Short mmCIF file of C-alpha atoms and ligand atoms in Angstrom, two decimals:
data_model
loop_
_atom_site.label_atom_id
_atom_site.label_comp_id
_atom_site.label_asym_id
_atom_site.label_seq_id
_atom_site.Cartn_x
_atom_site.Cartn_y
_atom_site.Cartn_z
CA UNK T 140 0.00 0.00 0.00
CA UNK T 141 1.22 3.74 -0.64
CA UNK T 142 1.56 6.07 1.47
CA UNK T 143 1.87 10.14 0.93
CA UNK T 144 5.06 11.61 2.80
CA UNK T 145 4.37 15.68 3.34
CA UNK T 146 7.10 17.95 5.14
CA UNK T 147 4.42 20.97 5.68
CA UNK T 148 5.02 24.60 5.96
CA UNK T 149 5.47 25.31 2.00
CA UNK T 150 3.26 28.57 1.01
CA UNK T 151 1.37 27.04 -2.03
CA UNK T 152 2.52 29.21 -5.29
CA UNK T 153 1.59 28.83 -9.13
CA UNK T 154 -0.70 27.12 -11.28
CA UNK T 155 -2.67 24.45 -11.18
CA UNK T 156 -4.61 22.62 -14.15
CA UNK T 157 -8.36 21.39 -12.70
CA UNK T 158 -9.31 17.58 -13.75
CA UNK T 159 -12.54 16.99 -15.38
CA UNK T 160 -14.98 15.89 -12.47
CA UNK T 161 -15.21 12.57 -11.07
CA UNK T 162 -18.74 12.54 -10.25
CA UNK T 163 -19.73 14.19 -13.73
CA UNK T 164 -17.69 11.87 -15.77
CA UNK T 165 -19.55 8.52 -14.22
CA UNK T 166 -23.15 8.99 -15.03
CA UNK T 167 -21.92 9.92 -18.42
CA UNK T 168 -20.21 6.64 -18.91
CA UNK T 169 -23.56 5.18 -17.72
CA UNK T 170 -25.30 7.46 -20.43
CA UNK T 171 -23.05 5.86 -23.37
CA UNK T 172 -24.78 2.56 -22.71
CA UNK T 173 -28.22 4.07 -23.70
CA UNK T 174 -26.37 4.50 -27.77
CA UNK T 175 -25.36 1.89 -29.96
CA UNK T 176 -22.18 3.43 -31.45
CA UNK T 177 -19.54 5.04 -30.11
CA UNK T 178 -19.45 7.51 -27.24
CA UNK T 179 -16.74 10.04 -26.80
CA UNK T 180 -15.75 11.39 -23.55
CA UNK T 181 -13.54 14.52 -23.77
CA UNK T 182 -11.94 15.72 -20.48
CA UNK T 183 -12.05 12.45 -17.88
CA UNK T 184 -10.48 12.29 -15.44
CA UNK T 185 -7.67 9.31 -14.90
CA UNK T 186 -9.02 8.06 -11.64
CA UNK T 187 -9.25 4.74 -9.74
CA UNK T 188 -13.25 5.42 -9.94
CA UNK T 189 -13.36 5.73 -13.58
CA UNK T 190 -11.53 3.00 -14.11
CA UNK T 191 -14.20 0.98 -11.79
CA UNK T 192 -16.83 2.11 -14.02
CA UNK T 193 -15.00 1.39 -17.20
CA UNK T 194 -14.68 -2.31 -15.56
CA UNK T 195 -18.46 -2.14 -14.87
CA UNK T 196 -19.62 -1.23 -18.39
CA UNK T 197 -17.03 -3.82 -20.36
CA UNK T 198 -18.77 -6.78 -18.16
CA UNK T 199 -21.97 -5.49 -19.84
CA UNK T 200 -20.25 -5.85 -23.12
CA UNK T 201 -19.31 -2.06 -24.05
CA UNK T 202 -15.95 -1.59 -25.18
CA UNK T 203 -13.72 1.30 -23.45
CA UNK T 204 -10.56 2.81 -24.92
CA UNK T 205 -8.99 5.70 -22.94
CA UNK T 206 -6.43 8.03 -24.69
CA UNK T 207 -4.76 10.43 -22.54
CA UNK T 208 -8.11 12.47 -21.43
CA UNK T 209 -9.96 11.00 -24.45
CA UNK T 210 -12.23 8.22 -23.45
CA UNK T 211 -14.69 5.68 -26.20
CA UNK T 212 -17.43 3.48 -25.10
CA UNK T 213 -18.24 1.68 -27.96
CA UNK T 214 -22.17 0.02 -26.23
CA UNK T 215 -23.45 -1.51 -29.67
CA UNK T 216 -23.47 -4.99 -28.44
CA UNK T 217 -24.16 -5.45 -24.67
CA UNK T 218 -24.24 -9.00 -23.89
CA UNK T 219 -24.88 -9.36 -20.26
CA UNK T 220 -27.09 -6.88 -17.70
CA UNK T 221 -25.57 -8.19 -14.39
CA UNK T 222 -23.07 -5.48 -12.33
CA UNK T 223 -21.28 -7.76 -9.87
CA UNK T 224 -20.95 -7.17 -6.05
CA UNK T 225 -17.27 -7.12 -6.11
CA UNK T 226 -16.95 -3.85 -8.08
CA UNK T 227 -20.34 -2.37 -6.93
CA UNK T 228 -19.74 -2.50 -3.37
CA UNK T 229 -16.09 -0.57 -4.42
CA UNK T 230 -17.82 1.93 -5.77
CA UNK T 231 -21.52 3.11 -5.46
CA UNK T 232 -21.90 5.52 -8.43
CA UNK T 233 -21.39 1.86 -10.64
CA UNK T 234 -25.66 1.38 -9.66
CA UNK T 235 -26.23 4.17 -12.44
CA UNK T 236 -26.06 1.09 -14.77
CA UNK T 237 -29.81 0.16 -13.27
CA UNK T 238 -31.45 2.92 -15.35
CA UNK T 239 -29.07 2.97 -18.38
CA UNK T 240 -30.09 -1.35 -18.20
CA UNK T 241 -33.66 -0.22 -18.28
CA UNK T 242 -33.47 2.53 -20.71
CA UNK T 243 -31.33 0.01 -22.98
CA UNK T 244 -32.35 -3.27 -22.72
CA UNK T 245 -35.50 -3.64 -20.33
CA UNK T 246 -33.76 -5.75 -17.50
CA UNK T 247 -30.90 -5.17 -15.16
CA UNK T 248 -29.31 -7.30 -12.01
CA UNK T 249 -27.00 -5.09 -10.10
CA UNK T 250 -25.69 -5.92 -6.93
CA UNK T 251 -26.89 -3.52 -4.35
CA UNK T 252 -24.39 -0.82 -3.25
CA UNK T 253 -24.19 -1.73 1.15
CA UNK T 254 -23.56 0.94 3.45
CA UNK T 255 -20.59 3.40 3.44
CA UNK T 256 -17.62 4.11 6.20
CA UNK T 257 -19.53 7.19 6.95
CA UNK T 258 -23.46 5.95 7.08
CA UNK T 259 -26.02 4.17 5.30
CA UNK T 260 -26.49 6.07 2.48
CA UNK T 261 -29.97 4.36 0.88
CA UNK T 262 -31.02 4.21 -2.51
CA UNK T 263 -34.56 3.43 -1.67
CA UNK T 264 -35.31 6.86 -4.32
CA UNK T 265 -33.49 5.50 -6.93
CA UNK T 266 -35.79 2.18 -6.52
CA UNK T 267 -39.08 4.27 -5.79
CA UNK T 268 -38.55 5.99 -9.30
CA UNK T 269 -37.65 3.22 -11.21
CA UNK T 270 -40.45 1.38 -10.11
CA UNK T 271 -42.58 4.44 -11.05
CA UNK T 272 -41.97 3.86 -15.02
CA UNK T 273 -43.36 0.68 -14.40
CA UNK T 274 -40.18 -1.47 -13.74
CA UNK T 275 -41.04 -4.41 -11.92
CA UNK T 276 -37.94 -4.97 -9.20
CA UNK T 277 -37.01 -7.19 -6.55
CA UNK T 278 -34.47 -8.14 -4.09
CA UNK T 279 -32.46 -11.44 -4.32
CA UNK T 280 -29.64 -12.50 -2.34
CA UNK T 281 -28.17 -8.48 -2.45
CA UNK T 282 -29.05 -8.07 -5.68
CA UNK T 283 -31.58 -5.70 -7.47
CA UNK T 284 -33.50 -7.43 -10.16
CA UNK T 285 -35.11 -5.21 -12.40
CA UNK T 286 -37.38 -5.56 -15.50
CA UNK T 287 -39.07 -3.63 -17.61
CA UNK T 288 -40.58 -4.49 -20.95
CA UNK T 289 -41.54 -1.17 -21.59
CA UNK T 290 -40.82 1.97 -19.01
CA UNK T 291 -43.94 3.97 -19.27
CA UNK T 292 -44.04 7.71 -18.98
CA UNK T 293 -44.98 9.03 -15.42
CA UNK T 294 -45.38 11.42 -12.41
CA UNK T 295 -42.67 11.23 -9.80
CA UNK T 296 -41.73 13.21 -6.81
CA UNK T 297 -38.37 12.94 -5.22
CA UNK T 298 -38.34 12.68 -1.34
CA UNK T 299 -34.94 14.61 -1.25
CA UNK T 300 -33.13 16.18 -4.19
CA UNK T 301 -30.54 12.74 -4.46
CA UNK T 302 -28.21 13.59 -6.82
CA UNK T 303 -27.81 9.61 -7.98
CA UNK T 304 -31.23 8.72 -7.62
CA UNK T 305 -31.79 11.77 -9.96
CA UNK T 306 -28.97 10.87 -12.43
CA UNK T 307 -30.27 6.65 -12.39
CA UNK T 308 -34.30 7.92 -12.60
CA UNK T 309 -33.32 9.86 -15.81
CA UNK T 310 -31.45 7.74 -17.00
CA UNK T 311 -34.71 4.86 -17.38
CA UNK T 312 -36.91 7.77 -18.14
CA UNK T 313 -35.48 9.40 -21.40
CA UNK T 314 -36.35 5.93 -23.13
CA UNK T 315 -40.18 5.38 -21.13
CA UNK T 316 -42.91 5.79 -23.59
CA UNK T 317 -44.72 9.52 -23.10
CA UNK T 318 -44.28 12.28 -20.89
CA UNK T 319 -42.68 11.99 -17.47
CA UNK T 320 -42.39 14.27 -14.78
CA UNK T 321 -39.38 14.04 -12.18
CA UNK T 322 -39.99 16.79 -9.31
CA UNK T 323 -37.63 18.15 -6.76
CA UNK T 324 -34.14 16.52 -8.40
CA UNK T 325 -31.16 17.61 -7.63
CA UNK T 326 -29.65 20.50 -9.12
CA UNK T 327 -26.21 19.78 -8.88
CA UNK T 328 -24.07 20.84 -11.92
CA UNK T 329 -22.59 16.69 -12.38
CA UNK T 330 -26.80 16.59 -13.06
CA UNK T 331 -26.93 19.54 -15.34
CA UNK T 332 -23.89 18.02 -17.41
CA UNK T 333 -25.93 14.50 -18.03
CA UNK T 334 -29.13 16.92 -19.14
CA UNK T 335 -27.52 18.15 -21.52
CA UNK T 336 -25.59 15.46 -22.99
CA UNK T 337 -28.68 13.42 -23.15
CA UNK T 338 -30.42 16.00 -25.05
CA UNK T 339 -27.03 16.05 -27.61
CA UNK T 340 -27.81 12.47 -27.68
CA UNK T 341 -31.44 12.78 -28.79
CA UNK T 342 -32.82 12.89 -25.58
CA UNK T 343 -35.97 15.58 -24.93
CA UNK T 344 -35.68 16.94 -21.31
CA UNK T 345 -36.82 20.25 -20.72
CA UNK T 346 -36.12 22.34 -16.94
CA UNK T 347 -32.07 21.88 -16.87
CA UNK T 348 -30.87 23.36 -13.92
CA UNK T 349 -34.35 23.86 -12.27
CA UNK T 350 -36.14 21.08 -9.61
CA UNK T 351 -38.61 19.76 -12.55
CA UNK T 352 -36.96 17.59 -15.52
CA UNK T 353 -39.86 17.19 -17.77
CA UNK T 354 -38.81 14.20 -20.17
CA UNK T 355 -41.01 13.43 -23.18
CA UNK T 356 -39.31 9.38 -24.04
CA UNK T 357 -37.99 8.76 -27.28
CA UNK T 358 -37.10 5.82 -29.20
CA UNK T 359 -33.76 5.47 -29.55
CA UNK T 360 -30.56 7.48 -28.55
CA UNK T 361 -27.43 8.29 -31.07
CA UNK T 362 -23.92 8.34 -29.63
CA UNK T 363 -21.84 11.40 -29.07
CA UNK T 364 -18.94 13.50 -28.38
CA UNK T 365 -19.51 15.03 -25.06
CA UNK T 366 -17.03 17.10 -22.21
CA UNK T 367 -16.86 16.70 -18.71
CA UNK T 368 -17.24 19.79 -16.41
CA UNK T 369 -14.10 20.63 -14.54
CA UNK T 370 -14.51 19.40 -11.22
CA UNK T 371 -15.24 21.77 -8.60
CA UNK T 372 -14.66 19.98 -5.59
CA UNK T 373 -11.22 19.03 -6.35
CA UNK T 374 -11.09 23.34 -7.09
CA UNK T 375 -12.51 23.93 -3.98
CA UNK T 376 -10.30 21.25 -2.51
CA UNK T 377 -6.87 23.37 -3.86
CA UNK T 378 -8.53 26.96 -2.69
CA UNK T 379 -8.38 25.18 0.71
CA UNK T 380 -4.78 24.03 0.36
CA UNK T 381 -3.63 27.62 -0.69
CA UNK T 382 -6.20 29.72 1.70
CA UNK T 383 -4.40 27.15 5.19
CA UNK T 384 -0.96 27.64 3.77
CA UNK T 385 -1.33 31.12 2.92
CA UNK T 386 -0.59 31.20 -0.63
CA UNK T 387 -1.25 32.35 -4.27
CA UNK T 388 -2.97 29.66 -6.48
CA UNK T 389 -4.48 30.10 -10.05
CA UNK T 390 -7.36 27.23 -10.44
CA UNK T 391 -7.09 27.31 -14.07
CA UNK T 392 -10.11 25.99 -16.03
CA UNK T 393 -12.17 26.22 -12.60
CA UNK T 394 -15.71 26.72 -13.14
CA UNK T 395 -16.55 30.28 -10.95
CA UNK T 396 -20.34 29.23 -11.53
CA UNK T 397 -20.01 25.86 -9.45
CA UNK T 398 -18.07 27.27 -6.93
CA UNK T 399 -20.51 30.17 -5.49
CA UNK T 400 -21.25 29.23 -2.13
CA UNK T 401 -17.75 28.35 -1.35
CA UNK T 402 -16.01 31.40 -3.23
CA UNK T 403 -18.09 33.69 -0.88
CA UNK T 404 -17.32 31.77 2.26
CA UNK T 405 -13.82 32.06 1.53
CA UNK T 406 -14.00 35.84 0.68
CA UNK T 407 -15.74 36.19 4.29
CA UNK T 408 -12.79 34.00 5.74
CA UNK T 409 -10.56 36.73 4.16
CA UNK T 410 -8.92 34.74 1.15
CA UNK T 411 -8.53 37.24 -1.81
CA UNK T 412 -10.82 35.17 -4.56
CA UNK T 413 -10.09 36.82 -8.34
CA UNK T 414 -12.00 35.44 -10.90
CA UNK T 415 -9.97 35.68 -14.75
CA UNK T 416 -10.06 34.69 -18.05
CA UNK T 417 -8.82 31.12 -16.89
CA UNK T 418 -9.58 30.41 -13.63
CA UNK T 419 -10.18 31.24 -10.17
CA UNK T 420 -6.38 32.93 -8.34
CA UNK T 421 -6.98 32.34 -4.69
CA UNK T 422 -4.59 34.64 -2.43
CA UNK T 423 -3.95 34.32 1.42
CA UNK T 424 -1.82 36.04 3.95
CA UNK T 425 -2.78 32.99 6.19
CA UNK T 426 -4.71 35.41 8.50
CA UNK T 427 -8.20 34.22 8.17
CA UNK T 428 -11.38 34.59 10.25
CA UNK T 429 -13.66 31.71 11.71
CA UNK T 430 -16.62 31.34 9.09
CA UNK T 431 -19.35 28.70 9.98
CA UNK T 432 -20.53 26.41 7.34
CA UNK T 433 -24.15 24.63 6.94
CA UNK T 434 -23.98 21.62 3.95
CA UNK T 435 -26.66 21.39 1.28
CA UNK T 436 -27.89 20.96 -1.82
CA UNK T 437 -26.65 22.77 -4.74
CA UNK T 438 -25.94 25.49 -4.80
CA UNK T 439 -25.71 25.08 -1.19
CA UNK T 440 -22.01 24.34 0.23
CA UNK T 441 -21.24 21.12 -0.59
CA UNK T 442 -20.76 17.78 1.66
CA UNK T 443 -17.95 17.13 -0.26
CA UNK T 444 -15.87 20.18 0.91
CA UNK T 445 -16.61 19.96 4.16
CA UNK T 446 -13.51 18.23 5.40
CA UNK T 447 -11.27 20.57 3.81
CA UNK T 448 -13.63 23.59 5.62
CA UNK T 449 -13.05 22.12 9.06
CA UNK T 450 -8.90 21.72 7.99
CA UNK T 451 -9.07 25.48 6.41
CA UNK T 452 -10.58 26.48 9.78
CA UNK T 453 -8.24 24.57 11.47
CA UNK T 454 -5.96 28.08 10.94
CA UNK T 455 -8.93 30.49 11.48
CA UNK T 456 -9.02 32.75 14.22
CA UNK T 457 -12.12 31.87 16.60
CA UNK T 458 -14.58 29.00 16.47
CA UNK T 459 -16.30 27.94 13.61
CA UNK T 460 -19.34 25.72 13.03
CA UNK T 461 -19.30 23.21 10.75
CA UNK T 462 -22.39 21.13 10.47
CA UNK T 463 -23.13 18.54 7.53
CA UNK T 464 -26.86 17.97 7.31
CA UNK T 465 -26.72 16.00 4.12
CA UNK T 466 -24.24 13.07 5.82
CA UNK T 467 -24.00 13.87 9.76
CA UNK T 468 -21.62 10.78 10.10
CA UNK T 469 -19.50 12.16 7.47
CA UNK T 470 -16.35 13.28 10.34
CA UNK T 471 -14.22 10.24 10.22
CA UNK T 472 -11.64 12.99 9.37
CA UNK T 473 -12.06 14.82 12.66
CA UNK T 474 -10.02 12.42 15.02
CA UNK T 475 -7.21 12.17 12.28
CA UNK T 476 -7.45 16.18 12.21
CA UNK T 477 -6.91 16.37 16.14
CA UNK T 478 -3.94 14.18 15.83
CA UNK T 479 -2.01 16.61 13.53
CA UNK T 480 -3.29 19.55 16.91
CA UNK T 481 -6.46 20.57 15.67
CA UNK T 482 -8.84 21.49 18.47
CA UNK T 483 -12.05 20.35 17.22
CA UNK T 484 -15.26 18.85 19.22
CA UNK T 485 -17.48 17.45 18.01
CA UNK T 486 -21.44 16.88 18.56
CA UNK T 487 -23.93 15.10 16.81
CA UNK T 488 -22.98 16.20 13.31
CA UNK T 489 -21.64 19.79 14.23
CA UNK T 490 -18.24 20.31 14.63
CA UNK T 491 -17.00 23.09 16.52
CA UNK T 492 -13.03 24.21 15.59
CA UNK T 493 -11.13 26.35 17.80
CA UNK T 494 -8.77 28.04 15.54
CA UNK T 495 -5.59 29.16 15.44
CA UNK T 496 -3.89 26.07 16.13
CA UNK T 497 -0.04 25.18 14.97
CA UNK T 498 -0.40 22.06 12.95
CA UNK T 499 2.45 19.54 13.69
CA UNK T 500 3.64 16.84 11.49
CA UNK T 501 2.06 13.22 12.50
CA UNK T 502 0.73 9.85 11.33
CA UNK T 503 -2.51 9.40 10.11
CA UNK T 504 -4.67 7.72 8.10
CA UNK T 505 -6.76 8.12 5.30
CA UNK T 506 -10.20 6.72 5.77
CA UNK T 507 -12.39 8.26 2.91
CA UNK T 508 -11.80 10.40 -0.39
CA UNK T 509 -12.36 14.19 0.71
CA UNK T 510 -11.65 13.39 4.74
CA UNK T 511 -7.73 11.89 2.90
CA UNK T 512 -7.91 15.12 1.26
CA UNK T 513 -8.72 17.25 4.14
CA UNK T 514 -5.49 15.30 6.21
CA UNK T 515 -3.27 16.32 2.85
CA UNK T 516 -4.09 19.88 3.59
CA UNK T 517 -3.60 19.77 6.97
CA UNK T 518 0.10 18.19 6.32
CA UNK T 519 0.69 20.69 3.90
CA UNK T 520 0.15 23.75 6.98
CA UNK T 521 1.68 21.77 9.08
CA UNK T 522 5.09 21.97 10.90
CA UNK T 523 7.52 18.55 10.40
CA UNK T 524 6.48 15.40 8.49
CA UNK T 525 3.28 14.07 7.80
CA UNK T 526 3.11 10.48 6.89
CA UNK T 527 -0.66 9.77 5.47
CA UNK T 528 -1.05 5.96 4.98
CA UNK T 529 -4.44 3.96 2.85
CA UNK T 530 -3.85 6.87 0.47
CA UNK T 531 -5.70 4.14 -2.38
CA UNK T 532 -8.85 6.79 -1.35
CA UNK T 533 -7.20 9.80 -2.59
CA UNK T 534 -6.43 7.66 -6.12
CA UNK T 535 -10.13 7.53 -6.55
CA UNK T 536 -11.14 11.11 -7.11
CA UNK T 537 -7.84 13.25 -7.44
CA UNK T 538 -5.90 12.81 -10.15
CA UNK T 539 -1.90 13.50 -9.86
CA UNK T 540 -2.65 15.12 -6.79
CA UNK T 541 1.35 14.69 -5.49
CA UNK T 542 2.46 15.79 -8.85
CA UNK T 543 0.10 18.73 -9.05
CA UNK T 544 0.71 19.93 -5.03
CA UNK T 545 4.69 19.55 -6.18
CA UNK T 546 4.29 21.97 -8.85
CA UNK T 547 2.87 24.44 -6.63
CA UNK T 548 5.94 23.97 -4.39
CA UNK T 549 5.00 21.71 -2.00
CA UNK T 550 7.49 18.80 -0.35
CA UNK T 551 5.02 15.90 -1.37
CA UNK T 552 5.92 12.58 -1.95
CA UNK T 553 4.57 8.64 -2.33
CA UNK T 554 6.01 5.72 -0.87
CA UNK T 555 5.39 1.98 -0.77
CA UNK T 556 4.77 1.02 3.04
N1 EPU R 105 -30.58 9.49 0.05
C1 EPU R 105 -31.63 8.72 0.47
N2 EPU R 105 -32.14 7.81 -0.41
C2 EPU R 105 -31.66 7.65 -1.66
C3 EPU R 105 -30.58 8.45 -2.08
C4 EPU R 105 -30.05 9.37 -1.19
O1 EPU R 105 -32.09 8.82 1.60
O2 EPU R 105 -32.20 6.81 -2.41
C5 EPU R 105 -30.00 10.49 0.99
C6 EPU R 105 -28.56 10.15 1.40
O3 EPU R 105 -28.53 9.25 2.48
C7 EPU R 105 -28.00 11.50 1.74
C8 EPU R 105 -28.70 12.43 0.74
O4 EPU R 105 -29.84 11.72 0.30
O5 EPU R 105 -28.36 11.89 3.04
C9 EPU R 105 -27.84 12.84 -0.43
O6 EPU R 105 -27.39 11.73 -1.15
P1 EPU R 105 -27.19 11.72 -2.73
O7 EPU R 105 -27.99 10.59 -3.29
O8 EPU R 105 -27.45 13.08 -3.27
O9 EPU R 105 -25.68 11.36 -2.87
P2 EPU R 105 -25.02 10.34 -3.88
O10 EPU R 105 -25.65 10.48 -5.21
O11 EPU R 105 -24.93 8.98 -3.28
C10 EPU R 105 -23.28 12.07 -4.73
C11 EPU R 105 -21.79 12.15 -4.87
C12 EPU R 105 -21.17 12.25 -3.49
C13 EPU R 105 -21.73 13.48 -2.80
C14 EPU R 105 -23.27 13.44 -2.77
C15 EPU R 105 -23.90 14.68 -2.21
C16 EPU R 105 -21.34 10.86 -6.84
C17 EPU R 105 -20.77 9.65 -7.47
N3 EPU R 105 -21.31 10.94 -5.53
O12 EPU R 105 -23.55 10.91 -3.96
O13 EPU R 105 -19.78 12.42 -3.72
O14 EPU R 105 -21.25 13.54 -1.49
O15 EPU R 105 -23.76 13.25 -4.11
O16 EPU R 105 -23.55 15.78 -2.97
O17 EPU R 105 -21.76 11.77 -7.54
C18 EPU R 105 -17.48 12.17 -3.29
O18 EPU R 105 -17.25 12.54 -4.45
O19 EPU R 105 -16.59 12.09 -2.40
C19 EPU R 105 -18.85 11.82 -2.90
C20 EPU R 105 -19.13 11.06 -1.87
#
């Protein structure tokens, strides 16, 4: 296993090139199944995740070719409509397959997803919706057996915005005969990006960016050449890195759109945000003020930046509030935090950081994607070496993230343990 070495205390300076996002890049993979042809994904990411779903969508019988950023799912023949435990339970996002199955071929087995190291984290809406266009589905021995003849058109309500229970319902419904209706879906922009390559692909969905998708089904789908977003949490998750460290960071190709909530909260923490022709430059002295965070839906501040919020506020002065109502077991990060000196409690799913502290060098451990990329940050503030072990989390969503935190002058390296 590898594990990330970090001597801390480097001011971050330069430029750094954003990946194409993670979570937009998967349902679109899912999408190409819905074409016969060839699909062509400009701007992926190279990531242990979309490699998963690559492995997902070749057991169906699509073929995947990656080229540098470049990626082609040929779907004409799939063969087989099962998505095995063993790489669903690696990776949830691969139960996207369920609707593209639907929309495809009218029958789908995929292994249901299990819980998560930070909660349950259901898919009971995905299910509800599915069924909804008429698919008949069942439960047998952990897997979801779905089947649909024909998805009909139809009236659904979402009990929370989900942003994959959106992304799988759509995904059945732009095939289901006549009009359907999907209310109060999420708005995230990983959403808007499948709206709109659907529609490139022949797809009619009308309300992009807005709660309602009104879908009127069509036939058949043609295959495309689509782009993935750049990814704004791994943005978000550099602004962090530069804001604790206090330095000077041009985001280049970062998406000031996506980024809102947490451009403004790190304007009121008293980073210098400057938004140019390329990017996002994100300036800090290091003196920064305590600035409480709530998580929620877009364009609400985002679950997946609240581990590096807690680490940025790690150097704030006062005490901040950071609560996460979408995930409120989502703090694995906190003990690892308080092992580097952070003086954070915690309670229920608020935690409470008592800033400025002095970071010092430690061990710790990775135990999920952005809570591994929260401890990286920390390291990089802190005083002395940082050795950050099961760093296999960090391969899933950032891509070249030593190489790119090197360029920007930081003392980064990976080691076998
Ligand atoms: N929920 C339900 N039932 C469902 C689906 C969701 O109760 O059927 C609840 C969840 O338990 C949670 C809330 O709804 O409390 C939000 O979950 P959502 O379905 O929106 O999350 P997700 O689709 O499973 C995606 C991202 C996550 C990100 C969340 C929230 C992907 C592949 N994953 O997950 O990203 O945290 O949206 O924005 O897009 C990450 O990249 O590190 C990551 C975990």
């Amino acid at each position: 296993m590898d594990k990330l070495v970090i001597e801390g205390g480097v001011p971050l300076q330069g430029e750094v090139r954003i990946a194409g996002a993670k979570n937009a890049t998967l349902p679109l993979m899912a999408a190409a199944l819905l074409a016969e042809g060839k699909t062509i994904v400009k701007n992926a990411p190279d990531l242990f995740d979309v490699l998963t779903m690559g492995r997902v969508i070749e057991r169906l019988g699509a073929d995947v070719q990656r080229h540098d950023h470049t990626m082609e799912i040929d779907a004409t023949s799939l063969d087989n409509f099962e998505a095995p435990y063993e790489l669903v339970k690696t990776m949830r996002a691969s139960v996207y397959v369920l609707g593209a199955l639907l929309g495809r071929c009218g029958k789908a087995r995929v292994s249901l997803p299990g819980g998560c190291a930070w909660g349950p984290r259901p898919i009971d809406i995905h299910l509800k919706g599915i069924q909804a266009l008429g698919a008949e589905i069942d439960l047998d021995h952990g897997y979801i057996v779905a089947d649909a003849p024909k998805l009909k058109g139809t009236r659904f309500f979402l009990d929370f915005p989900s942003v994959g229970a959106t992304i799988n319902i759509l995904l059945a419904a732009v095939k289901a005969e006549g009009e359907t209706v999907l209310e109060n879906v999420a708005r995230e922009p990983e959403v808007t990006n499948l709206v709109r390559v659907l529609n490139k692909m022949g797809a009619k969905i009308e309300g992009e960016k807005t709660s309602t998708l009104r879908i009127t089904g069509v036939d058949g789908l043609n295959p495309v050449t689509c782009s993935v977003i750049p990814d704004r949490i791994e943005a978000g998750t550099y602004l962090a890195a530069a804001g604790l460290t206090a330095g000077d960071v041009l985001l280049l190709g970062a998406e000031p759109e996506h980024l809102t909530m947490v451009l403004a909260k790190a304007a009121e923490a008293g980073i210098k945000i400057t938004v140019t022709t390329e990017g996002i430059r994100v300036e800090s002295d290091g003196n920064l003020r305590s600035v409480d965070v709530e998580t929620a839906i877009y364009p609400g501040f985002a679950t997946d930046m609240q581990a590096q919020w807690i680490t940025l506020m790690t150097g704030a002065h006062g005490v901040s509030l950071i609560t996460d109502i979408i995930y409120p077991d989502r703090f694995t990060h906190v003990p690892e935090l308080m092992r580097l000196g952070a003086r954070i409690s915690m309670k229920d799913n608020v935690a409470r950081v008592h800033g400025p502290s002095q970071l010092r060098g430690a061990q710790v451990m990775s135990t999920d994607l952005r809570a591994s990329a929260s401890l990286v940050i920390a390291a990089l503030a802190a005083s002395g070496r940082t050795d950050i072990s099961r760093i296999y989390h960090l391969d899933r969503g950032y891509e070249r993230l030593e190489e790119k935190f090197s360029q920007l002058g930081a003392r980064i390296k990976r080691e076998h343990e």
